[in-house]
Amino acid sequence: MALDFIGGCLGGSAGVIVGHPFDTVKVRLQIQGASNAKYKGTFHCFSLIIKKESVFGLYKGMASPLAGLTFINAIVFGVQGNMLRRFEHPTIASNFIAGAVAGGLQCIICCPMELAKTRMQIQGQGESRRYFQSTQHDYKGSIDCIKKIYHQEGIKGCYRGMVPTLLREIPSFGVYFAAYEFFCSNFEKRSTTEHLGLVQLLLAGGFSGMCSWMSTYPVDVIKSRLQADGMHHINKYNGIIDCIVKSYKEPGSGGIKVFFRGLNSTLLRAFPVNAATFTVVTLFLRYARPKSSQPSGESLLL
């Protein structure tokens, strides 16, 4: 489990550095109002952030996911790897089960971390003024954000959006690891070498991440809106159902389209992030474990 922990941390760090700019764009697009949209699309959002806030604007809130990275990846790769070893012959189904359990457990760290990230990514922007009627930068950093939320709303406030987080993470991590098993198995059948090559690992990890996000994206939109809600003690939504109904009926939202806002930037982010994450983890475990203890099958290295 120690190697799973270290490999997860290394892979997760690579993923955060590669993907955080895309995540900032995703959140900005998800929570902006349809009637006074500031961003016309993914690439317009990228260019406007860089123009107005410099390239560092794309990395707002990154301290929060980096701070929680050790714990999250310890849980995800540790639990997933150890559960998978309990199956005599791991399959796509067993990878889904192991991944789903790991995804649910890591929500304990993931939820407050993403709450801080979301608040940091939107504060002081046009969309935050629409929601919160303020241009003041309330948070000096991710840790300061969590502290202030705790003092204002208690532990319950730190877990705002926990239910949609669970509804997103449990199936998405199941799909994540199951898809990686599927792609690795198919690549392995066509491979003439003992291990999959770098390009094959990158493709397997990238496509797995895209599959994972597509399976639960609408839930992520709801999670982002609920976590953005409540700043300055102004609550727009009374819960998940109310958020779904109001988002759907919002003037100019396009109905069901509102739940897929920011999907382009998310998929653009998902491929390189998860290609980096899975490749780093797999290569680390491949070379860190003694050859005599390595299981057969590329995905079993996880």
PDB file of C-alpha atoms in Angstrom:
ATOM      1  CA  MET A   1       0.000   0.000   0.000  1.00  0.00           C
ATOM      2  CA  ALA A   2       2.941   2.341   0.637  1.00  0.00           C
ATOM      3  CA  LEU A   3       3.932   2.179  -3.019  1.00  0.00           C
ATOM      4  CA  ASP A   4       0.312   2.806  -4.081  1.00  0.00           C
ATOM      5  CA  PHE A   5       0.345   5.870  -1.827  1.00  0.00           C
ATOM      6  CA  ILE A   6       3.589   7.288  -3.236  1.00  0.00           C
ATOM      7  CA  GLY A   7       2.640   6.523  -6.821  1.00  0.00           C
ATOM      8  CA  GLY A   8      -0.760   8.176  -6.355  1.00  0.00           C
ATOM      9  CA  CYS A   9       0.839  11.315  -4.940  1.00  0.00           C
ATOM     10  CA  LEU A  10       3.306  11.588  -7.819  1.00  0.00           C
ATOM     11  CA  GLY A  11       0.644  10.938 -10.435  1.00  0.00           C
ATOM     12  CA  GLY A  12      -1.835  13.290  -8.820  1.00  0.00           C
ATOM     13  CA  SER A  13       0.727  16.089  -8.619  1.00  0.00           C
ATOM     14  CA  ALA A  14       1.430  15.758 -12.322  1.00  0.00           C
ATOM     15  CA  GLY A  15      -2.300  15.791 -13.033  1.00  0.00           C
ATOM     16  CA  VAL A  16      -2.995  18.929 -10.994  1.00  0.00           C
ATOM     17  CA  ILE A  17      -0.170  20.910 -12.599  1.00  0.00           C
ATOM     18  CA  VAL A  18      -1.282  19.922 -16.097  1.00  0.00           C
ATOM     19  CA  GLY A  19      -5.013  20.291 -15.581  1.00  0.00           C
ATOM     20  CA  HIS A  20      -5.752  23.104 -13.136  1.00  0.00           C
ATOM     21  CA  PRO A  21      -6.038  25.851 -15.811  1.00  0.00           C
ATOM     22  CA  PHE A  22      -8.724  23.792 -17.563  1.00  0.00           C
ATOM     23  CA  ASP A  23     -10.515  23.281 -14.244  1.00  0.00           C
ATOM     24  CA  THR A  24     -10.599  27.041 -13.613  1.00  0.00           C
ATOM     25  CA  VAL A  25     -12.212  27.563 -17.012  1.00  0.00           C
ATOM     26  CA  LYS A  26     -14.698  24.756 -16.333  1.00  0.00           C
ATOM     27  CA  VAL A  27     -15.844  26.286 -13.032  1.00  0.00           C
ATOM     28  CA  ARG A  28     -16.133  29.803 -14.487  1.00  0.00           C
ATOM     29  CA  LEU A  29     -18.325  28.491 -17.317  1.00  0.00           C
ATOM     30  CA  GLN A  30     -20.420  26.287 -15.035  1.00  0.00           C
ATOM     31  CA  ILE A  31     -21.533  28.989 -12.631  1.00  0.00           C
ATOM     32  CA  GLN A  32     -21.911  32.029 -14.895  1.00  0.00           C
ATOM     33  CA  GLY A  33     -25.446  33.227 -15.551  1.00  0.00           C
ATOM     34  CA  ALA A  34     -27.003  32.719 -18.966  1.00  0.00           C
ATOM     35  CA  SER A  35     -28.530  36.209 -19.143  1.00  0.00           C
ATOM     36  CA  ASN A  36     -25.260  38.076 -18.552  1.00  0.00           C
ATOM     37  CA  ALA A  37     -22.637  35.563 -19.617  1.00  0.00           C
ATOM     38  CA  LYS A  38     -19.107  36.945 -19.447  1.00  0.00           C
ATOM     39  CA  TYR A  39     -17.527  34.100 -21.393  1.00  0.00           C
ATOM     40  CA  LYS A  40     -18.660  32.955 -24.850  1.00  0.00           C
ATOM     41  CA  GLY A  41     -16.984  29.572 -24.654  1.00  0.00           C
ATOM     42  CA  THR A  42     -13.950  27.602 -23.577  1.00  0.00           C
ATOM     43  CA  PHE A  43     -11.300  29.353 -25.652  1.00  0.00           C
ATOM     44  CA  HIS A  44     -12.786  32.803 -25.054  1.00  0.00           C
ATOM     45  CA  CYS A  45     -12.696  32.112 -21.305  1.00  0.00           C
ATOM     46  CA  PHE A  46      -9.042  31.033 -21.509  1.00  0.00           C
ATOM     47  CA  SER A  47      -7.996  34.137 -23.437  1.00  0.00           C
ATOM     48  CA  LEU A  48      -9.990  36.554 -21.273  1.00  0.00           C
ATOM     49  CA  ILE A  49      -8.581  35.177 -18.019  1.00  0.00           C
ATOM     50  CA  ILE A  50      -5.022  35.486 -19.343  1.00  0.00           C
ATOM     51  CA  LYS A  51      -5.717  38.995 -20.656  1.00  0.00           C
ATOM     52  CA  LYS A  52      -7.361  40.288 -17.468  1.00  0.00           C
ATOM     53  CA  GLU A  53      -5.587  38.259 -14.784  1.00  0.00           C
ATOM     54  CA  SER A  54      -2.392  36.998 -16.472  1.00  0.00           C
ATOM     55  CA  VAL A  55      -1.556  33.305 -16.763  1.00  0.00           C
ATOM     56  CA  PHE A  56      -1.556  33.048 -12.951  1.00  0.00           C
ATOM     57  CA  GLY A  57      -5.304  33.618 -13.030  1.00  0.00           C
ATOM     58  CA  LEU A  58      -5.651  30.130 -14.478  1.00  0.00           C
ATOM     59  CA  TYR A  59      -3.983  28.702 -11.365  1.00  0.00           C
ATOM     60  CA  LYS A  60      -6.244  30.334  -8.775  1.00  0.00           C
ATOM     61  CA  GLY A  61      -7.213  27.887  -6.045  1.00  0.00           C
ATOM     62  CA  MET A  62      -4.519  25.359  -6.951  1.00  0.00           C
ATOM     63  CA  ALA A  63      -3.155  25.297  -3.393  1.00  0.00           C
ATOM     64  CA  SER A  64      -6.287  23.518  -2.204  1.00  0.00           C
ATOM     65  CA  PRO A  65      -6.076  20.461  -4.495  1.00  0.00           C
ATOM     66  CA  LEU A  66      -2.312  20.266  -3.934  1.00  0.00           C
ATOM     67  CA  ALA A  67      -2.781  20.427  -0.159  1.00  0.00           C
ATOM     68  CA  GLY A  68      -5.287  17.574  -0.215  1.00  0.00           C
ATOM     69  CA  LEU A  69      -3.455  15.589  -2.840  1.00  0.00           C
ATOM     70  CA  THR A  70      -1.517  13.338  -0.472  1.00  0.00           C
ATOM     71  CA  PHE A  71      -4.624  12.185   1.367  1.00  0.00           C
ATOM     72  CA  ILE A  72      -6.832  11.854  -1.703  1.00  0.00           C
ATOM     73  CA  ASN A  73      -4.388   9.757  -3.705  1.00  0.00           C
ATOM     74  CA  ALA A  74      -3.462   7.684  -0.660  1.00  0.00           C
ATOM     75  CA  ILE A  75      -7.138   6.775  -0.344  1.00  0.00           C
ATOM     76  CA  VAL A  76      -7.881   6.319  -4.045  1.00  0.00           C
ATOM     77  CA  PHE A  77      -4.864   4.280  -5.120  1.00  0.00           C
ATOM     78  CA  GLY A  78      -4.378   2.587  -1.759  1.00  0.00           C
ATOM     79  CA  VAL A  79      -7.985   1.404  -1.428  1.00  0.00           C
ATOM     80  CA  GLN A  80      -8.377   0.602  -5.123  1.00  0.00           C
ATOM     81  CA  GLY A  81      -5.107  -1.327  -5.294  1.00  0.00           C
ATOM     82  CA  ASN A  82      -5.737  -3.330  -2.133  1.00  0.00           C
ATOM     83  CA  MET A  83      -9.342  -4.151  -3.018  1.00  0.00           C
ATOM     84  CA  LEU A  84      -8.303  -5.248  -6.498  1.00  0.00           C
ATOM     85  CA  ARG A  85      -5.802  -7.703  -5.033  1.00  0.00           C
ATOM     86  CA  ARG A  86      -8.653  -9.464  -3.252  1.00  0.00           C
ATOM     87  CA  PHE A  87     -10.011 -10.620  -6.600  1.00  0.00           C
ATOM     88  CA  GLU A  88      -8.335 -13.741  -7.911  1.00  0.00           C
ATOM     89  CA  HIS A  89      -8.720 -12.614 -11.515  1.00  0.00           C
ATOM     90  CA  PRO A  90      -9.384  -8.845 -11.706  1.00  0.00           C
ATOM     91  CA  THR A  91     -11.855  -7.887 -14.418  1.00  0.00           C
ATOM     92  CA  ILE A  92     -13.479  -4.706 -15.685  1.00  0.00           C
ATOM     93  CA  ALA A  93     -16.283  -5.249 -13.155  1.00  0.00           C
ATOM     94  CA  SER A  94     -13.911  -5.715 -10.214  1.00  0.00           C
ATOM     95  CA  ASN A  95     -11.992  -2.600 -11.258  1.00  0.00           C
ATOM     96  CA  PHE A  96     -15.288  -0.675 -11.263  1.00  0.00           C
ATOM     97  CA  ILE A  97     -16.177  -1.890  -7.752  1.00  0.00           C
ATOM     98  CA  ALA A  98     -12.722  -1.133  -6.336  1.00  0.00           C
ATOM     99  CA  GLY A  99     -12.700   2.293  -7.966  1.00  0.00           C
ATOM    100  CA  ALA A 100     -16.214   3.159  -6.758  1.00  0.00           C
ATOM    101  CA  VAL A 101     -15.350   2.312  -3.141  1.00  0.00           C
ATOM    102  CA  ALA A 102     -12.143   4.338  -3.356  1.00  0.00           C
ATOM    103  CA  GLY A 103     -14.022   7.267  -4.916  1.00  0.00           C
ATOM    104  CA  GLY A 104     -16.590   7.311  -2.127  1.00  0.00           C
ATOM    105  CA  LEU A 105     -14.019   7.236   0.681  1.00  0.00           C
ATOM    106  CA  GLN A 106     -11.883  10.037  -0.739  1.00  0.00           C
ATOM    107  CA  CYS A 107     -14.870  12.418  -0.649  1.00  0.00           C
ATOM    108  CA  ILE A 108     -14.040  13.078   3.016  1.00  0.00           C
ATOM    109  CA  ILE A 109     -11.045  15.087   1.815  1.00  0.00           C
ATOM    110  CA  CYS A 110     -12.256  15.948  -1.679  1.00  0.00           C
ATOM    111  CA  CYS A 111     -15.422  17.855  -0.710  1.00  0.00           C
ATOM    112  CA  PRO A 112     -13.913  20.663   1.446  1.00  0.00           C
ATOM    113  CA  MET A 113     -10.913  20.826  -0.884  1.00  0.00           C
ATOM    114  CA  GLU A 114     -13.124  21.410  -3.926  1.00  0.00           C
ATOM    115  CA  LEU A 115     -15.281  23.862  -1.987  1.00  0.00           C
ATOM    116  CA  ALA A 116     -12.219  26.026  -1.319  1.00  0.00           C
ATOM    117  CA  LYS A 117     -11.016  25.619  -4.905  1.00  0.00           C
ATOM    118  CA  THR A 118     -14.383  26.693  -6.322  1.00  0.00           C
ATOM    119  CA  ARG A 119     -14.652  29.739  -4.042  1.00  0.00           C
ATOM    120  CA  MET A 120     -11.096  30.809  -4.895  1.00  0.00           C
ATOM    121  CA  GLN A 121     -11.645  30.352  -8.631  1.00  0.00           C
ATOM    122  CA  ILE A 122     -14.693  32.622  -8.802  1.00  0.00           C
ATOM    123  CA  GLN A 123     -14.149  35.310  -6.171  1.00  0.00           C
ATOM    124  CA  GLY A 124     -14.021  38.850  -7.503  1.00  0.00           C
ATOM    125  CA  GLN A 125     -15.221  37.830 -10.959  1.00  0.00           C
ATOM    126  CA  GLY A 126     -18.358  38.849 -12.800  1.00  0.00           C
ATOM    127  CA  GLU A 127     -20.077  35.569 -12.016  1.00  0.00           C
ATOM    128  CA  SER A 128     -19.316  35.884  -8.308  1.00  0.00           C
ATOM    129  CA  ARG A 129     -20.807  39.386  -8.276  1.00  0.00           C
ATOM    130  CA  ARG A 130     -23.949  37.986  -9.838  1.00  0.00           C
ATOM    131  CA  TYR A 131     -24.249  35.337  -7.166  1.00  0.00           C
ATOM    132  CA  PHE A 132     -22.841  37.198  -4.217  1.00  0.00           C
ATOM    133  CA  GLN A 133     -23.336  40.903  -4.995  1.00  0.00           C
ATOM    134  CA  SER A 134     -19.737  41.708  -4.070  1.00  0.00           C
ATOM    135  CA  THR A 135     -16.412  42.402  -5.745  1.00  0.00           C
ATOM    136  CA  GLN A 136     -14.411  42.005  -2.556  1.00  0.00           C
ATOM    137  CA  HIS A 137     -11.730  39.304  -2.431  1.00  0.00           C
ATOM    138  CA  ASP A 138     -12.688  37.628   0.834  1.00  0.00           C
ATOM    139  CA  TYR A 139     -10.145  34.818   0.765  1.00  0.00           C
ATOM    140  CA  LYS A 140      -6.369  35.210   0.816  1.00  0.00           C
ATOM    141  CA  GLY A 141      -5.806  31.579  -0.063  1.00  0.00           C
ATOM    142  CA  SER A 142      -7.329  28.119   0.063  1.00  0.00           C
ATOM    143  CA  ILE A 143      -6.476  27.498   3.726  1.00  0.00           C
ATOM    144  CA  ASP A 144      -7.853  30.920   4.669  1.00  0.00           C
ATOM    145  CA  CYS A 145     -10.982  30.066   2.708  1.00  0.00           C
ATOM    146  CA  ILE A 146     -11.603  26.848   4.638  1.00  0.00           C
ATOM    147  CA  LYS A 147     -10.930  28.587   7.959  1.00  0.00           C
ATOM    148  CA  LYS A 148     -13.429  31.360   7.224  1.00  0.00           C
ATOM    149  CA  ILE A 149     -16.081  28.924   6.019  1.00  0.00           C
ATOM    150  CA  TYR A 150     -15.599  26.905   9.209  1.00  0.00           C
ATOM    151  CA  HIS A 151     -15.882  29.983  11.461  1.00  0.00           C
ATOM    152  CA  GLN A 152     -18.967  31.241   9.601  1.00  0.00           C
ATOM    153  CA  GLU A 153     -20.832  27.994   8.924  1.00  0.00           C
ATOM    154  CA  GLY A 154     -19.155  25.324  11.074  1.00  0.00           C
ATOM    155  CA  ILE A 155     -18.129  21.867   9.904  1.00  0.00           C
ATOM    156  CA  LYS A 156     -21.387  21.539   7.965  1.00  0.00           C
ATOM    157  CA  GLY A 157     -20.403  24.506   5.812  1.00  0.00           C
ATOM    158  CA  CYS A 158     -17.067  22.875   4.969  1.00  0.00           C
ATOM    159  CA  TYR A 159     -18.993  19.941   3.532  1.00  0.00           C
ATOM    160  CA  ARG A 160     -21.376  21.984   1.412  1.00  0.00           C
ATOM    161  CA  GLY A 161     -22.095  19.941  -1.697  1.00  0.00           C
ATOM    162  CA  MET A 162     -21.149  16.612  -0.097  1.00  0.00           C
ATOM    163  CA  VAL A 163     -24.131  14.699  -1.499  1.00  0.00           C
ATOM    164  CA  PRO A 164     -23.553  15.683  -5.143  1.00  0.00           C
ATOM    165  CA  THR A 165     -19.839  15.077  -4.583  1.00  0.00           C
ATOM    166  CA  LEU A 166     -20.602  11.495  -3.541  1.00  0.00           C
ATOM    167  CA  LEU A 167     -23.037  11.088  -6.435  1.00  0.00           C
ATOM    168  CA  ARG A 168     -20.275  12.198  -8.775  1.00  0.00           C
ATOM    169  CA  GLU A 169     -17.225  10.485  -7.300  1.00  0.00           C
ATOM    170  CA  ILE A 170     -18.554   6.982  -6.642  1.00  0.00           C
ATOM    171  CA  PRO A 171     -19.636   6.152 -10.217  1.00  0.00           C
ATOM    172  CA  SER A 172     -16.978   8.292 -11.885  1.00  0.00           C
ATOM    173  CA  PHE A 173     -14.072   6.545 -10.144  1.00  0.00           C
ATOM    174  CA  GLY A 174     -15.690   3.214 -10.934  1.00  0.00           C
ATOM    175  CA  VAL A 175     -15.784   4.144 -14.609  1.00  0.00           C
ATOM    176  CA  TYR A 176     -12.278   5.619 -14.317  1.00  0.00           C
ATOM    177  CA  PHE A 177     -10.546   2.404 -13.260  1.00  0.00           C
ATOM    178  CA  ALA A 178     -12.821   0.127 -15.294  1.00  0.00           C
ATOM    179  CA  ALA A 179     -12.088   2.119 -18.450  1.00  0.00           C
ATOM    180  CA  TYR A 180      -8.348   1.989 -17.755  1.00  0.00           C
ATOM    181  CA  GLU A 181      -8.563  -1.800 -17.420  1.00  0.00           C
ATOM    182  CA  PHE A 182     -10.520  -1.966 -20.680  1.00  0.00           C
ATOM    183  CA  PHE A 183      -8.117   0.192 -22.686  1.00  0.00           C
ATOM    184  CA  CYS A 184      -4.995  -1.445 -21.232  1.00  0.00           C
ATOM    185  CA  SER A 185      -6.365  -4.921 -21.950  1.00  0.00           C
ATOM    186  CA  ASN A 186      -7.122  -4.019 -25.546  1.00  0.00           C
ATOM    187  CA  PHE A 187      -3.749  -2.384 -26.075  1.00  0.00           C
ATOM    188  CA  GLU A 188      -2.048  -5.353 -24.427  1.00  0.00           C
ATOM    189  CA  LYS A 189      -3.648  -7.779 -26.907  1.00  0.00           C
ATOM    190  CA  ARG A 190      -2.073  -5.826 -29.760  1.00  0.00           C
ATOM    191  CA  SER A 191       1.286  -5.341 -28.049  1.00  0.00           C
ATOM    192  CA  THR A 192       4.328  -7.444 -28.884  1.00  0.00           C
ATOM    193  CA  THR A 193       6.307  -6.313 -25.816  1.00  0.00           C
ATOM    194  CA  GLU A 194       6.169  -7.347 -22.152  1.00  0.00           C
ATOM    195  CA  HIS A 195       4.824  -3.986 -20.991  1.00  0.00           C
ATOM    196  CA  LEU A 196       2.735  -1.334 -22.675  1.00  0.00           C
ATOM    197  CA  GLY A 197       4.730   1.564 -24.077  1.00  0.00           C
ATOM    198  CA  LEU A 198       4.556   5.213 -23.073  1.00  0.00           C
ATOM    199  CA  VAL A 199       2.174   6.215 -25.869  1.00  0.00           C
ATOM    200  CA  GLN A 200      -0.190   3.364 -25.036  1.00  0.00           C
ATOM    201  CA  LEU A 201      -0.208   4.279 -21.340  1.00  0.00           C
ATOM    202  CA  LEU A 202      -0.882   7.931 -22.164  1.00  0.00           C
ATOM    203  CA  LEU A 203      -3.767   6.990 -24.460  1.00  0.00           C
ATOM    204  CA  ALA A 204      -5.276   4.563 -21.931  1.00  0.00           C
ATOM    205  CA  GLY A 205      -5.083   7.106 -19.100  1.00  0.00           C
ATOM    206  CA  GLY A 206      -6.371   9.989 -21.220  1.00  0.00           C
ATOM    207  CA  PHE A 207      -9.372   8.128 -22.617  1.00  0.00           C
ATOM    208  CA  SER A 208     -10.186   6.744 -19.155  1.00  0.00           C
ATOM    209  CA  GLY A 209     -10.362  10.253 -17.750  1.00  0.00           C
ATOM    210  CA  MET A 210     -12.660  11.408 -20.540  1.00  0.00           C
ATOM    211  CA  CYS A 211     -14.988   8.440 -20.010  1.00  0.00           C
ATOM    212  CA  SER A 212     -15.087   9.145 -16.280  1.00  0.00           C
ATOM    213  CA  TRP A 213     -16.098  12.788 -16.732  1.00  0.00           C
ATOM    214  CA  MET A 214     -18.699  12.097 -19.402  1.00  0.00           C
ATOM    215  CA  SER A 215     -20.404   9.592 -17.106  1.00  0.00           C
ATOM    216  CA  THR A 216     -21.178  12.121 -14.338  1.00  0.00           C
ATOM    217  CA  TYR A 217     -20.695  15.627 -15.743  1.00  0.00           C
ATOM    218  CA  PRO A 218     -24.206  17.029 -15.044  1.00  0.00           C
ATOM    219  CA  VAL A 219     -23.760  16.111 -11.363  1.00  0.00           C
ATOM    220  CA  ASP A 220     -20.519  18.087 -11.321  1.00  0.00           C
ATOM    221  CA  VAL A 221     -22.343  21.185 -12.598  1.00  0.00           C
ATOM    222  CA  ILE A 222     -24.830  20.919  -9.733  1.00  0.00           C
ATOM    223  CA  LYS A 223     -21.982  20.397  -7.241  1.00  0.00           C
ATOM    224  CA  SER A 224     -20.160  23.510  -8.466  1.00  0.00           C
ATOM    225  CA  ARG A 225     -23.306  25.639  -8.241  1.00  0.00           C
ATOM    226  CA  LEU A 226     -24.127  24.440  -4.734  1.00  0.00           C
ATOM    227  CA  GLN A 227     -20.559  25.017  -3.540  1.00  0.00           C
ATOM    228  CA  ALA A 228     -20.493  28.482  -5.093  1.00  0.00           C
ATOM    229  CA  ASP A 229     -23.789  29.245  -3.347  1.00  0.00           C
ATOM    230  CA  GLY A 230     -23.826  30.640   0.178  1.00  0.00           C
ATOM    231  CA  MET A 231     -20.947  33.077  -0.108  1.00  0.00           C
ATOM    232  CA  HIS A 232     -21.683  36.230   1.915  1.00  0.00           C
ATOM    233  CA  HIS A 233     -24.577  34.288   3.499  1.00  0.00           C
ATOM    234  CA  ILE A 234     -26.639  34.638   0.316  1.00  0.00           C
ATOM    235  CA  ASN A 235     -28.259  31.329  -0.599  1.00  0.00           C
ATOM    236  CA  LYS A 236     -29.859  30.961  -3.994  1.00  0.00           C
ATOM    237  CA  TYR A 237     -30.599  27.242  -3.746  1.00  0.00           C
ATOM    238  CA  ASN A 238     -32.390  25.217  -1.073  1.00  0.00           C
ATOM    239  CA  GLY A 239     -30.865  21.904  -2.069  1.00  0.00           C
ATOM    240  CA  ILE A 240     -30.023  19.624  -4.971  1.00  0.00           C
ATOM    241  CA  ILE A 241     -33.526  19.397  -6.459  1.00  0.00           C
ATOM    242  CA  ASP A 242     -34.072  23.151  -6.115  1.00  0.00           C
ATOM    243  CA  CYS A 243     -30.697  23.772  -7.800  1.00  0.00           C
ATOM    244  CA  ILE A 244     -31.609  21.457 -10.694  1.00  0.00           C
ATOM    245  CA  VAL A 245     -35.017  23.085 -11.200  1.00  0.00           C
ATOM    246  CA  LYS A 246     -33.781  26.691 -10.955  1.00  0.00           C
ATOM    247  CA  SER A 247     -30.778  26.016 -13.187  1.00  0.00           C
ATOM    248  CA  TYR A 248     -33.026  24.396 -15.797  1.00  0.00           C
ATOM    249  CA  LYS A 249     -35.552  27.257 -15.704  1.00  0.00           C
ATOM    250  CA  GLU A 250     -32.959  30.051 -15.605  1.00  0.00           C
ATOM    251  CA  PRO A 251     -33.720  32.529 -18.442  1.00  0.00           C
ATOM    252  CA  GLY A 252     -31.441  31.928 -21.405  1.00  0.00           C
ATOM    253  CA  SER A 253     -29.949  28.753 -19.905  1.00  0.00           C
ATOM    254  CA  GLY A 254     -31.047  26.577 -22.791  1.00  0.00           C
ATOM    255  CA  GLY A 255     -32.780  24.107 -20.507  1.00  0.00           C
ATOM    256  CA  ILE A 256     -30.889  20.826 -20.338  1.00  0.00           C
ATOM    257  CA  LYS A 257     -27.840  22.476 -21.936  1.00  0.00           C
ATOM    258  CA  VAL A 258     -27.032  24.217 -18.655  1.00  0.00           C
ATOM    259  CA  PHE A 259     -25.940  20.871 -17.195  1.00  0.00           C
ATOM    260  CA  PHE A 260     -23.307  20.452 -19.891  1.00  0.00           C
ATOM    261  CA  ARG A 261     -21.852  23.947 -19.665  1.00  0.00           C
ATOM    262  CA  GLY A 262     -18.063  23.782 -19.560  1.00  0.00           C
ATOM    263  CA  LEU A 263     -17.942  20.191 -20.842  1.00  0.00           C
ATOM    264  CA  ASN A 264     -15.560  21.089 -23.675  1.00  0.00           C
ATOM    265  CA  SER A 265     -12.947  22.531 -21.314  1.00  0.00           C
ATOM    266  CA  THR A 266     -13.432  19.570 -18.980  1.00  0.00           C
ATOM    267  CA  LEU A 267     -12.759  17.005 -21.707  1.00  0.00           C
ATOM    268  CA  LEU A 268      -9.808  19.041 -22.972  1.00  0.00           C
ATOM    269  CA  ARG A 269      -8.460  18.905 -19.427  1.00  0.00           C
ATOM    270  CA  ALA A 270      -9.375  15.281 -18.769  1.00  0.00           C
ATOM    271  CA  PHE A 271      -7.174  13.759 -21.431  1.00  0.00           C
ATOM    272  CA  PRO A 272      -3.776  15.301 -20.529  1.00  0.00           C
ATOM    273  CA  VAL A 273      -4.462  15.234 -16.773  1.00  0.00           C
ATOM    274  CA  ASN A 274      -5.345  11.578 -16.603  1.00  0.00           C
ATOM    275  CA  ALA A 275      -2.804  10.594 -19.212  1.00  0.00           C
ATOM    276  CA  ALA A 276      -0.163  12.129 -16.932  1.00  0.00           C
ATOM    277  CA  THR A 277      -1.676  10.712 -13.734  1.00  0.00           C
ATOM    278  CA  PHE A 278      -2.062   7.096 -14.814  1.00  0.00           C
ATOM    279  CA  THR A 279       1.220   7.022 -16.708  1.00  0.00           C
ATOM    280  CA  VAL A 280       3.235   8.354 -13.763  1.00  0.00           C
ATOM    281  CA  VAL A 281       1.542   5.963 -11.319  1.00  0.00           C
ATOM    282  CA  THR A 282       1.930   2.939 -13.594  1.00  0.00           C
ATOM    283  CA  LEU A 283       5.577   3.619 -14.434  1.00  0.00           C
ATOM    284  CA  PHE A 284       6.427   4.285 -10.788  1.00  0.00           C
ATOM    285  CA  LEU A 285       4.843   1.034  -9.614  1.00  0.00           C
ATOM    286  CA  ARG A 286       6.370  -0.878 -12.518  1.00  0.00           C
ATOM    287  CA  TYR A 287       9.916   0.099 -11.569  1.00  0.00           C
ATOM    288  CA  ALA A 288       9.487   0.451  -7.786  1.00  0.00           C
ATOM    289  CA  ARG A 289       8.123  -3.036  -7.171  1.00  0.00           C
ATOM    290  CA  PRO A 290      10.450  -6.039  -7.242  1.00  0.00           C
ATOM    291  CA  LYS A 291       9.891  -7.967 -10.462  1.00  0.00           C
ATOM    292  CA  SER A 292       9.090 -11.114  -8.522  1.00  0.00           C
ATOM    293  CA  SER A 293       6.096  -9.429  -6.826  1.00  0.00           C
ATOM    294  CA  GLN A 294       4.664  -7.751  -9.902  1.00  0.00           C
ATOM    295  CA  PRO A 295       1.321  -9.190 -11.045  1.00  0.00           C
ATOM    296  CA  SER A 296       0.729 -10.049 -14.649  1.00  0.00           C
ATOM    297  CA  GLY A 297      -1.365  -7.591 -16.663  1.00  0.00           C
ATOM    298  CA  GLU A 298      -0.589  -3.925 -17.058  1.00  0.00           C
ATOM    299  CA  SER A 299      -3.605  -2.592 -15.160  1.00  0.00           C
ATOM    300  CA  LEU A 300      -2.820  -4.783 -12.168  1.00  0.00           C
ATOM    301  CA  LEU A 301       0.189  -2.610 -11.470  1.00  0.00           C
ATOM    302  CA  LEU A 302      -2.356  -0.249  -9.958  1.00  0.00           C
TER     303      LEU A 302
END
